[in-house]
Amino acid sequence: MTGADPWTPPWVGGAAVLGVGIWTLVEKSDYLSLLASSTFVVSAYILILAGGLVVVTGFLGCCAVIREQRSCLSTYFFCLLLIFVIELVAGVLAYVYYQRLSEELKQNLNQTMADNYAQPGREAITLAVDRLQQDFKCCGSNDSRDWMASAYVSSKQAEDRVVPDSCCKTITPHCGKRDHPSNIYKVEGGCITKLEQFLADHLLVIGSVGIGVACLQVCGMVFTSCLYRRIKMEPY
């Protein structure tokens, strides 16, 4: 069982990284169209890439340990080193984006919602806003009054609505015409703070897993190096 030590921890860690990356993109992925920066998405894709590489190279590590071939061990070591760098980059990107997430949302979310909701060619953003308001029980970026300055409410398409129907606690056709707190999410606050908390939680997971598993890769490299030296010292 000693021979399995160099590759088992990184392989398990890779599966965890792959899972977190996929979870990040799948869980509420519609919200990503509301972000001005692609850093969040890039971090998730980097984790998926790194996790996939670990799972694939785990097979190489298994063969290297079983056969005890130095060439295979060397290749496996450099694969672990590459994956370590990739995971570290994902962790750092997530941390950096976490630091400026609040400012980005404050600067862009309100304008994105007001200018693009229900506009031609902006179906993804419209769907994202509707899901955001329903999932987080909020209305508007800061509050429901943000919709008064939107392109949607100012258009004939709104049909005298003062907020989109997705602001309603119970959605019915044209329910957005009445903005009373009993009808819409008016006193519950805007969506910006709730989306910020949601994304911040995901970024913390991405950063923690990326950096944590990168450290696990170091253990794999150390074990691989030790096995390489032991094989090198053995007489033929």
mmCIF file of C-alpha atoms in Angstrom:
data_model
loop_
_atom_site.group_PDB
_atom_site.id
_atom_site.type_symbol
_atom_site.label_atom_id
_atom_site.label_comp_id
_atom_site.label_asym_id
_atom_site.label_seq_id
_atom_site.Cartn_x
_atom_site.Cartn_y
_atom_site.Cartn_z
ATOM 1 C CA MET A 1 0.000 0.000 0.000
ATOM 2 C CA THR A 2 2.962 2.334 0.432
ATOM 3 C CA GLY A 3 3.421 2.575 -3.330
ATOM 4 C CA ALA A 4 -0.018 4.158 -3.736
ATOM 5 C CA ASP A 5 0.755 7.123 -1.489
ATOM 6 C CA PRO A 6 2.234 9.437 -4.161
ATOM 7 C CA TRP A 7 -0.808 9.511 -6.381
ATOM 8 C CA THR A 8 -3.878 8.779 -4.263
ATOM 9 C CA PRO A 9 -4.165 12.151 -2.416
ATOM 10 C CA PRO A 10 -3.774 14.309 -5.569
ATOM 11 C CA TRP A 11 -6.230 12.118 -7.448
ATOM 12 C CA VAL A 12 -8.878 12.447 -4.731
ATOM 13 C CA GLY A 13 -8.174 16.171 -4.512
ATOM 14 C CA GLY A 14 -8.568 16.474 -8.283
ATOM 15 C CA ALA A 15 -12.008 14.919 -8.131
ATOM 16 C CA ALA A 16 -12.937 17.455 -5.441
ATOM 17 C CA VAL A 17 -11.638 20.367 -7.531
ATOM 18 C CA LEU A 18 -13.510 19.139 -10.609
ATOM 19 C CA GLY A 19 -16.702 18.847 -8.589
ATOM 20 C CA VAL A 20 -16.389 22.351 -7.126
ATOM 21 C CA GLY A 21 -15.730 23.850 -10.565
ATOM 22 C CA ILE A 22 -18.798 22.202 -12.083
ATOM 23 C CA TRP A 23 -20.920 23.102 -9.046
ATOM 24 C CA THR A 24 -19.869 26.744 -9.368
ATOM 25 C CA LEU A 25 -20.968 26.977 -13.004
ATOM 26 C CA VAL A 26 -24.170 24.965 -12.636
ATOM 27 C CA GLU A 27 -25.451 26.491 -9.389
ATOM 28 C CA LYS A 28 -27.383 29.641 -10.357
ATOM 29 C CA SER A 29 -25.307 29.944 -13.533
ATOM 30 C CA ASP A 30 -27.864 32.350 -15.028
ATOM 31 C CA TYR A 31 -26.561 35.094 -12.755
ATOM 32 C CA LEU A 32 -23.184 35.097 -14.501
ATOM 33 C CA SER A 33 -24.605 37.159 -17.389
ATOM 34 C CA LEU A 34 -25.133 40.024 -14.928
ATOM 35 C CA LEU A 35 -21.432 40.320 -14.124
ATOM 36 C CA ALA A 36 -19.269 42.859 -15.932
ATOM 37 C CA SER A 37 -16.116 40.808 -15.388
ATOM 38 C CA SER A 38 -15.442 37.247 -16.550
ATOM 39 C CA THR A 39 -13.038 36.541 -13.662
ATOM 40 C CA PHE A 40 -15.611 34.498 -11.751
ATOM 41 C CA VAL A 41 -16.281 32.247 -14.727
ATOM 42 C CA VAL A 42 -12.584 31.950 -15.600
ATOM 43 C CA SER A 43 -11.775 30.837 -12.052
ATOM 44 C CA ALA A 44 -14.412 28.105 -12.245
ATOM 45 C CA TYR A 45 -13.193 26.880 -15.644
ATOM 46 C CA ILE A 46 -9.607 26.805 -14.375
ATOM 47 C CA LEU A 47 -10.715 24.584 -11.506
ATOM 48 C CA ILE A 48 -12.502 22.252 -13.926
ATOM 49 C CA LEU A 49 -9.371 22.084 -16.101
ATOM 50 C CA ALA A 50 -7.137 21.405 -13.127
ATOM 51 C CA GLY A 51 -9.471 18.800 -11.670
ATOM 52 C CA GLY A 52 -9.778 17.015 -14.991
ATOM 53 C CA LEU A 53 -5.996 16.967 -15.399
ATOM 54 C CA VAL A 54 -5.546 15.513 -11.927
ATOM 55 C CA VAL A 55 -8.032 12.723 -12.588
ATOM 56 C CA VAL A 56 -6.340 11.887 -15.904
ATOM 57 C CA THR A 57 -2.787 12.096 -14.589
ATOM 58 C CA GLY A 58 -3.812 9.984 -11.592
ATOM 59 C CA PHE A 59 -3.782 7.028 -13.955
ATOM 60 C CA LEU A 60 -0.258 7.939 -15.017
ATOM 61 C CA GLY A 61 0.785 8.126 -11.375
ATOM 62 C CA CYS A 62 -0.722 4.711 -10.717
ATOM 63 C CA CYS A 63 1.222 3.184 -13.616
ATOM 64 C CA ALA A 64 4.413 4.938 -12.538
ATOM 65 C CA VAL A 65 4.167 3.561 -9.014
ATOM 66 C CA ILE A 66 3.306 0.039 -10.106
ATOM 67 C CA ARG A 67 6.061 -0.163 -12.719
ATOM 68 C CA GLU A 68 8.499 1.990 -10.733
ATOM 69 C CA GLN A 69 9.814 3.603 -13.897
ATOM 70 C CA ARG A 70 11.751 6.812 -13.374
ATOM 71 C CA SER A 71 10.640 8.293 -16.709
ATOM 72 C CA CYS A 72 6.972 7.871 -15.754
ATOM 73 C CA LEU A 73 7.611 9.301 -12.316
ATOM 74 C CA SER A 74 9.348 12.320 -13.819
ATOM 75 C CA THR A 75 6.451 12.944 -16.189
ATOM 76 C CA TYR A 76 3.975 12.564 -13.349
ATOM 77 C CA PHE A 77 5.963 14.973 -11.170
ATOM 78 C CA PHE A 78 5.910 17.707 -13.820
ATOM 79 C CA CYS A 79 2.203 17.131 -14.400
ATOM 80 C CA LEU A 80 1.613 17.676 -10.686
ATOM 81 C CA LEU A 81 3.731 20.814 -10.829
ATOM 82 C CA LEU A 82 1.683 22.170 -13.752
ATOM 83 C CA ILE A 83 -1.583 21.395 -11.995
ATOM 84 C CA PHE A 84 -0.265 23.013 -8.817
ATOM 85 C CA VAL A 85 0.358 26.260 -10.720
ATOM 86 C CA ILE A 86 -3.078 26.124 -12.400
ATOM 87 C CA GLU A 87 -4.898 25.591 -9.104
ATOM 88 C CA LEU A 88 -2.889 28.321 -7.434
ATOM 89 C CA VAL A 89 -3.850 30.732 -10.229
ATOM 90 C CA ALA A 90 -7.536 29.844 -9.758
ATOM 91 C CA GLY A 91 -7.275 30.464 -6.035
ATOM 92 C CA VAL A 92 -5.514 33.799 -6.456
ATOM 93 C CA LEU A 93 -7.990 34.959 -9.130
ATOM 94 C CA ALA A 94 -10.910 34.096 -6.863
ATOM 95 C CA TYR A 95 -9.322 35.975 -3.962
ATOM 96 C CA VAL A 96 -8.574 39.083 -6.056
ATOM 97 C CA TYR A 97 -12.077 39.140 -7.535
ATOM 98 C CA TYR A 98 -13.533 38.665 -4.053
ATOM 99 C CA GLN A 99 -11.840 41.899 -2.985
ATOM 100 C CA ARG A 100 -13.455 43.988 -5.743
ATOM 101 C CA LEU A 101 -16.768 42.154 -6.129
ATOM 102 C CA SER A 102 -18.768 44.689 -4.119
ATOM 103 C CA GLU A 103 -17.478 47.671 -6.097
ATOM 104 C CA GLU A 104 -18.151 45.970 -9.438
ATOM 105 C CA LEU A 105 -21.738 45.170 -8.524
ATOM 106 C CA LYS A 106 -22.376 48.699 -7.251
ATOM 107 C CA GLN A 107 -21.039 50.188 -10.473
ATOM 108 C CA ASN A 108 -22.635 47.841 -12.997
ATOM 109 C CA LEU A 109 -25.603 45.846 -11.736
ATOM 110 C CA ASN A 110 -28.131 48.666 -11.640
ATOM 111 C CA GLN A 111 -27.208 49.853 -15.127
ATOM 112 C CA THR A 112 -27.210 46.309 -16.509
ATOM 113 C CA MET A 113 -30.699 45.676 -15.174
ATOM 114 C CA ALA A 114 -32.110 49.078 -16.159
ATOM 115 C CA ASP A 115 -30.669 49.182 -19.691
ATOM 116 C CA ASN A 116 -31.010 45.551 -20.759
ATOM 117 C CA TYR A 117 -34.074 44.023 -19.130
ATOM 118 C CA ALA A 118 -36.638 42.854 -21.709
ATOM 119 C CA GLN A 119 -34.668 44.451 -24.539
ATOM 120 C CA PRO A 120 -34.189 42.738 -27.936
ATOM 121 C CA GLY A 121 -31.200 40.396 -27.958
ATOM 122 C CA ARG A 122 -30.877 40.531 -24.153
ATOM 123 C CA GLU A 123 -32.927 37.450 -23.362
ATOM 124 C CA ALA A 124 -30.188 35.915 -21.183
ATOM 125 C CA ILE A 125 -30.021 39.012 -18.983
ATOM 126 C CA THR A 126 -33.814 39.191 -18.771
ATOM 127 C CA LEU A 127 -33.992 35.580 -17.620
ATOM 128 C CA ALA A 128 -31.155 36.173 -15.160
ATOM 129 C CA VAL A 129 -32.883 39.207 -13.631
ATOM 130 C CA ASP A 130 -36.209 37.373 -13.324
ATOM 131 C CA ARG A 131 -34.561 34.406 -11.603
ATOM 132 C CA LEU A 132 -32.490 36.684 -9.404
ATOM 133 C CA GLN A 133 -35.515 38.581 -8.125
ATOM 134 C CA GLN A 134 -37.543 35.444 -7.539
ATOM 135 C CA ASP A 135 -34.789 33.315 -6.002
ATOM 136 C CA PHE A 136 -33.543 36.005 -3.633
ATOM 137 C CA LYS A 137 -36.931 37.648 -3.017
ATOM 138 C CA CYS A 138 -35.739 41.101 -4.015
ATOM 139 C CA CYS A 139 -36.741 43.848 -6.447
ATOM 140 C CA GLY A 140 -34.363 46.158 -8.280
ATOM 141 C CA SER A 141 -30.661 46.608 -7.733
ATOM 142 C CA ASN A 142 -30.883 48.736 -4.578
ATOM 143 C CA ASP A 143 -34.660 48.804 -4.185
ATOM 144 C CA SER A 144 -37.811 48.653 -6.292
ATOM 145 C CA ARG A 145 -37.570 52.362 -7.190
ATOM 146 C CA ASP A 146 -34.599 51.573 -9.474
ATOM 147 C CA TRP A 147 -37.065 50.236 -12.036
ATOM 148 C CA MET A 148 -38.667 53.649 -12.511
ATOM 149 C CA ALA A 149 -35.621 54.781 -14.512
ATOM 150 C CA SER A 150 -35.374 51.588 -16.567
ATOM 151 C CA ALA A 151 -35.842 51.234 -20.307
ATOM 152 C CA TYR A 152 -38.429 48.526 -19.707
ATOM 153 C CA VAL A 153 -40.800 50.520 -17.475
ATOM 154 C CA SER A 154 -40.510 53.514 -19.821
ATOM 155 C CA SER A 155 -41.521 51.431 -22.843
ATOM 156 C CA LYS A 156 -44.939 50.441 -24.178
ATOM 157 C CA GLN A 157 -43.958 46.822 -23.569
ATOM 158 C CA ALA A 158 -44.369 47.369 -19.825
ATOM 159 C CA GLU A 159 -48.098 48.066 -20.268
ATOM 160 C CA ASP A 160 -48.195 50.417 -17.259
ATOM 161 C CA ARG A 161 -46.163 48.129 -15.023
ATOM 162 C CA VAL A 162 -43.996 49.946 -12.486
ATOM 163 C CA VAL A 163 -41.808 46.870 -11.882
ATOM 164 C CA PRO A 164 -41.339 43.582 -13.747
ATOM 165 C CA ASP A 165 -43.729 40.793 -12.792
ATOM 166 C CA SER A 166 -40.777 38.883 -11.326
ATOM 167 C CA CYS A 167 -40.784 41.388 -8.438
ATOM 168 C CA CYS A 168 -44.144 39.998 -7.320
ATOM 169 C CA LYS A 169 -44.436 37.657 -4.364
ATOM 170 C CA THR A 170 -46.949 35.649 -6.359
ATOM 171 C CA ILE A 171 -46.465 36.044 -10.095
ATOM 172 C CA THR A 172 -49.598 36.634 -12.135
ATOM 173 C CA PRO A 173 -49.967 38.442 -15.481
ATOM 174 C CA HIS A 174 -49.462 42.205 -15.055
ATOM 175 C CA CYS A 175 -48.963 41.902 -11.300
ATOM 176 C CA GLY A 176 -46.112 44.417 -11.637
ATOM 177 C CA LYS A 177 -48.620 47.248 -12.033
ATOM 178 C CA ARG A 178 -49.029 47.486 -8.268
ATOM 179 C CA ASP A 179 -45.920 48.151 -6.183
ATOM 180 C CA HIS A 180 -47.460 47.799 -2.728
ATOM 181 C CA PRO A 181 -45.314 45.839 -0.194
ATOM 182 C CA SER A 182 -48.074 43.244 0.036
ATOM 183 C CA ASN A 183 -47.646 42.532 -3.674
ATOM 184 C CA ILE A 184 -43.920 42.924 -4.440
ATOM 185 C CA TYR A 185 -40.608 42.502 -2.629
ATOM 186 C CA LYS A 186 -40.419 46.156 -1.638
ATOM 187 C CA VAL A 187 -39.305 46.154 1.983
ATOM 188 C CA GLU A 188 -37.068 43.096 1.569
ATOM 189 C CA GLY A 189 -34.406 45.253 -0.111
ATOM 190 C CA GLY A 190 -32.574 45.200 -3.422
ATOM 191 C CA CYS A 191 -30.799 42.344 -5.140
ATOM 192 C CA ILE A 192 -27.279 43.739 -5.046
ATOM 193 C CA THR A 193 -26.456 42.775 -1.454
ATOM 194 C CA LYS A 194 -27.959 39.318 -1.844
ATOM 195 C CA LEU A 195 -26.163 38.592 -5.121
ATOM 196 C CA GLU A 196 -22.925 39.896 -3.623
ATOM 197 C CA GLN A 197 -23.219 37.512 -0.672
ATOM 198 C CA PHE A 198 -24.063 34.601 -2.959
ATOM 199 C CA LEU A 199 -21.063 35.212 -5.229
ATOM 200 C CA ALA A 200 -18.753 35.916 -2.285
ATOM 201 C CA ASP A 201 -19.626 32.537 -0.764
ATOM 202 C CA HIS A 202 -18.837 30.814 -4.061
ATOM 203 C CA LEU A 203 -15.565 32.709 -4.472
ATOM 204 C CA LEU A 204 -14.465 31.697 -0.988
ATOM 205 C CA VAL A 205 -15.119 28.066 -1.860
ATOM 206 C CA ILE A 206 -13.229 28.388 -5.171
ATOM 207 C CA GLY A 207 -10.276 30.113 -3.531
ATOM 208 C CA SER A 208 -10.108 27.760 -0.564
ATOM 209 C CA VAL A 209 -10.391 24.598 -2.648
ATOM 210 C CA GLY A 210 -7.949 25.846 -5.293
ATOM 211 C CA ILE A 211 -5.239 26.810 -2.798
ATOM 212 C CA GLY A 212 -5.957 23.904 -0.451
ATOM 213 C CA VAL A 213 -5.699 21.235 -3.129
ATOM 214 C CA ALA A 214 -2.644 22.998 -4.587
ATOM 215 C CA CYS A 215 -0.967 22.335 -1.242
ATOM 216 C CA LEU A 216 -2.081 18.714 -1.509
ATOM 217 C CA GLN A 217 -0.341 18.557 -4.877
ATOM 218 C CA VAL A 218 2.880 19.535 -3.108
ATOM 219 C CA CYS A 219 2.548 16.428 -0.936
ATOM 220 C CA GLY A 220 2.129 14.353 -4.088
ATOM 221 C CA MET A 221 5.261 15.896 -5.592
ATOM 222 C CA VAL A 222 7.243 15.219 -2.420
ATOM 223 C CA PHE A 223 6.168 11.560 -2.333
ATOM 224 C CA THR A 224 6.930 11.194 -6.036
ATOM 225 C CA SER A 225 10.388 12.697 -5.565
ATOM 226 C CA CYS A 226 11.113 10.324 -2.668
ATOM 227 C CA LEU A 227 10.052 7.314 -4.716
ATOM 228 C CA TYR A 228 12.132 8.547 -7.662
ATOM 229 C CA ARG A 229 15.239 8.821 -5.451
ATOM 230 C CA ARG A 230 14.648 5.386 -3.940
ATOM 231 C CA ILE A 231 14.384 3.787 -7.389
ATOM 232 C CA LYS A 232 17.492 5.678 -8.528
ATOM 233 C CA MET A 233 19.503 4.350 -5.591
ATOM 234 C CA GLU A 234 18.462 0.752 -6.135
ATOM 235 C CA PRO A 235 21.054 -1.378 -7.977
ATOM 236 C CA TYR A 236 20.051 -2.876 -11.272
#
